[in-house]
Amino acid sequence: MSRTTAAIAASATVFALLLAGCSDDSSSTAGSSSSAAPTAQVDSGKAGMFVVSYRNAFPKLAEGRDDAAVSGVLTQTCGDIKAGKPESDVVAAIVKNSKNGATAATTEEAQAIFQMAKLMC
């Protein structure tokens, strides 16, 4: 239960950070060619907040992974969301993409990661 509580706390923290310090950095580079791969361009500040929140909420999933690997979970999730995939499919992909060795996210943790990512996309 403490992992679920941590996930909820992380989601609340990310949401509060977004509300408090969200700068309107409209330097969105709308690439001229959309790639077919379900990836999305994510603001580096938001990716950084996601990495910190993810590491705090899910230390076993983040253990031994560098920041690029953790932010890759966000990038993949944002791509899936922007591609219009159903939430259940995105959550299932999060379980797969966040797996770290023998440690896999529970459905509740994946749902919390989905909520965090949804705020960042």
Short mmCIF file of C-alpha atoms in Angstrom, two decimals:
data_model
loop_
_atom_site.label_atom_id
_atom_site.label_comp_id
_atom_site.label_asym_id
_atom_site.label_seq_id
_atom_site.Cartn_x
_atom_site.Cartn_y
_atom_site.Cartn_z
CA MET A 1 0.00 0.00 0.00
CA SER A 2 2.87 2.42 0.62
CA ARG A 3 3.88 2.24 -3.06
CA THR A 4 0.37 3.32 -4.07
CA THR A 5 0.44 6.13 -1.51
CA ALA A 6 3.79 7.26 -2.87
CA ALA A 7 2.39 7.21 -6.39
CA ILE A 8 -0.54 9.38 -5.37
CA ALA A 9 1.78 11.77 -3.54
CA ALA A 10 4.01 12.02 -6.61
CA SER A 11 1.03 12.79 -8.82
CA ALA A 12 -0.11 15.50 -6.44
CA THR A 13 3.40 16.96 -6.29
CA VAL A 14 3.71 17.07 -10.06
CA PHE A 15 0.31 18.68 -10.38
CA ALA A 16 1.20 21.31 -7.76
CA LEU A 17 4.52 22.03 -9.50
CA LEU A 18 2.75 22.44 -12.81
CA LEU A 19 0.25 24.86 -11.36
CA ALA A 20 2.82 26.85 -9.43
CA GLY A 21 5.75 27.07 -11.80
CA CYS A 22 4.51 26.44 -15.26
CA SER A 23 6.15 28.93 -17.58
CA ASP A 24 4.58 29.41 -20.96
CA ASP A 25 7.63 28.46 -22.97
CA SER A 26 6.02 28.45 -26.38
CA SER A 27 9.12 27.26 -28.14
CA SER A 28 7.36 24.16 -29.33
CA THR A 29 9.17 22.94 -32.34
CA ALA A 30 6.46 21.63 -34.59
CA GLY A 31 8.54 19.26 -36.65
CA SER A 32 7.80 19.31 -40.33
CA SER A 33 7.63 15.55 -40.51
CA SER A 34 5.54 13.52 -38.14
CA SER A 35 7.16 10.20 -37.42
CA ALA A 36 5.05 7.08 -37.43
CA ALA A 37 6.59 5.94 -34.14
CA PRO A 38 4.45 6.78 -31.12
CA THR A 39 6.86 9.22 -29.55
CA ALA A 40 6.23 12.79 -28.60
CA GLN A 41 8.41 15.82 -28.02
CA VAL A 42 8.29 16.62 -24.31
CA ASP A 43 9.44 19.89 -22.77
CA SER A 44 12.74 19.29 -20.93
CA GLY A 45 11.49 21.03 -17.78
CA LYS A 46 8.44 18.79 -17.63
CA ALA A 47 10.59 15.74 -18.35
CA GLY A 48 12.85 16.73 -15.46
CA MET A 49 9.89 17.06 -13.10
CA PHE A 50 8.63 13.68 -14.25
CA VAL A 51 12.03 12.04 -13.62
CA VAL A 52 12.25 13.47 -10.09
CA SER A 53 8.68 12.47 -9.26
CA TYR A 54 9.12 9.01 -10.78
CA ARG A 55 12.33 8.38 -8.82
CA ASN A 56 10.70 9.49 -5.57
CA ALA A 57 7.46 7.57 -6.05
CA PHE A 58 8.85 4.41 -7.65
CA PRO A 59 12.41 3.88 -6.40
CA LYS A 60 12.47 0.19 -7.33
CA LEU A 61 11.35 0.92 -10.88
CA ALA A 62 13.93 3.73 -11.20
CA GLU A 63 16.84 1.90 -9.56
CA GLY A 64 19.83 1.66 -11.87
CA ARG A 65 18.13 3.58 -14.70
CA ASP A 66 19.53 6.86 -15.97
CA ASP A 67 17.41 9.97 -16.48
CA ALA A 68 17.08 9.31 -20.21
CA ALA A 69 15.59 5.86 -19.57
CA VAL A 70 13.11 7.25 -17.04
CA SER A 71 12.11 10.15 -19.28
CA GLY A 72 11.71 7.61 -22.08
CA VAL A 73 8.72 6.25 -20.16
CA LEU A 74 7.19 9.73 -20.34
CA THR A 75 8.02 10.18 -24.02
CA GLN A 76 6.54 6.82 -24.97
CA THR A 77 3.44 7.43 -22.84
CA CYS A 78 2.88 10.88 -24.33
CA GLY A 79 3.22 9.40 -27.80
CA ASP A 80 0.60 6.80 -26.99
CA ILE A 81 -1.75 9.41 -25.52
CA LYS A 82 -1.33 11.74 -28.52
CA ALA A 83 -1.91 8.80 -30.87
CA GLY A 84 -5.33 8.39 -29.27
CA LYS A 85 -4.74 4.97 -27.78
CA PRO A 86 -7.25 3.86 -25.14
CA GLU A 87 -6.19 4.51 -21.55
CA SER A 88 -6.17 0.78 -20.75
CA ASP A 89 -3.70 0.15 -23.60
CA VAL A 90 -1.48 3.03 -22.48
CA VAL A 91 -1.49 1.75 -18.89
CA ALA A 92 -0.58 -1.74 -20.10
CA ALA A 93 2.29 -0.25 -22.12
CA ILE A 94 3.49 1.64 -19.04
CA VAL A 95 3.65 -1.64 -17.11
CA LYS A 96 5.82 -3.06 -19.90
CA ASN A 97 7.97 0.05 -20.48
CA SER A 98 8.64 0.73 -16.81
CA LYS A 99 9.70 -2.82 -16.01
CA ASN A 100 13.09 -2.86 -14.31
CA GLY A 101 14.59 -6.33 -14.15
CA ALA A 102 12.21 -8.49 -12.15
CA THR A 103 10.35 -5.45 -10.80
CA ALA A 104 7.24 -4.44 -12.69
CA ALA A 105 4.77 -1.67 -11.97
CA THR A 106 1.46 -2.71 -10.51
CA THR A 107 -1.68 -1.62 -12.34
CA GLU A 108 -2.20 1.08 -9.69
CA GLU A 109 1.36 2.35 -10.14
CA ALA A 110 1.01 2.34 -13.92
CA GLN A 111 -2.24 4.28 -13.55
CA ALA A 112 -0.45 6.85 -11.36
CA ILE A 113 2.37 7.10 -13.94
CA PHE A 114 -0.28 7.58 -16.64
CA GLN A 115 -1.86 10.43 -14.66
CA MET A 116 1.52 12.09 -14.13
CA ALA A 117 2.41 11.72 -17.81
CA LYS A 118 -0.98 13.02 -18.94
CA LEU A 119 -0.27 16.26 -17.07
CA MET A 120 3.13 16.58 -18.73
CA CYS A 121 2.14 15.86 -22.35
#
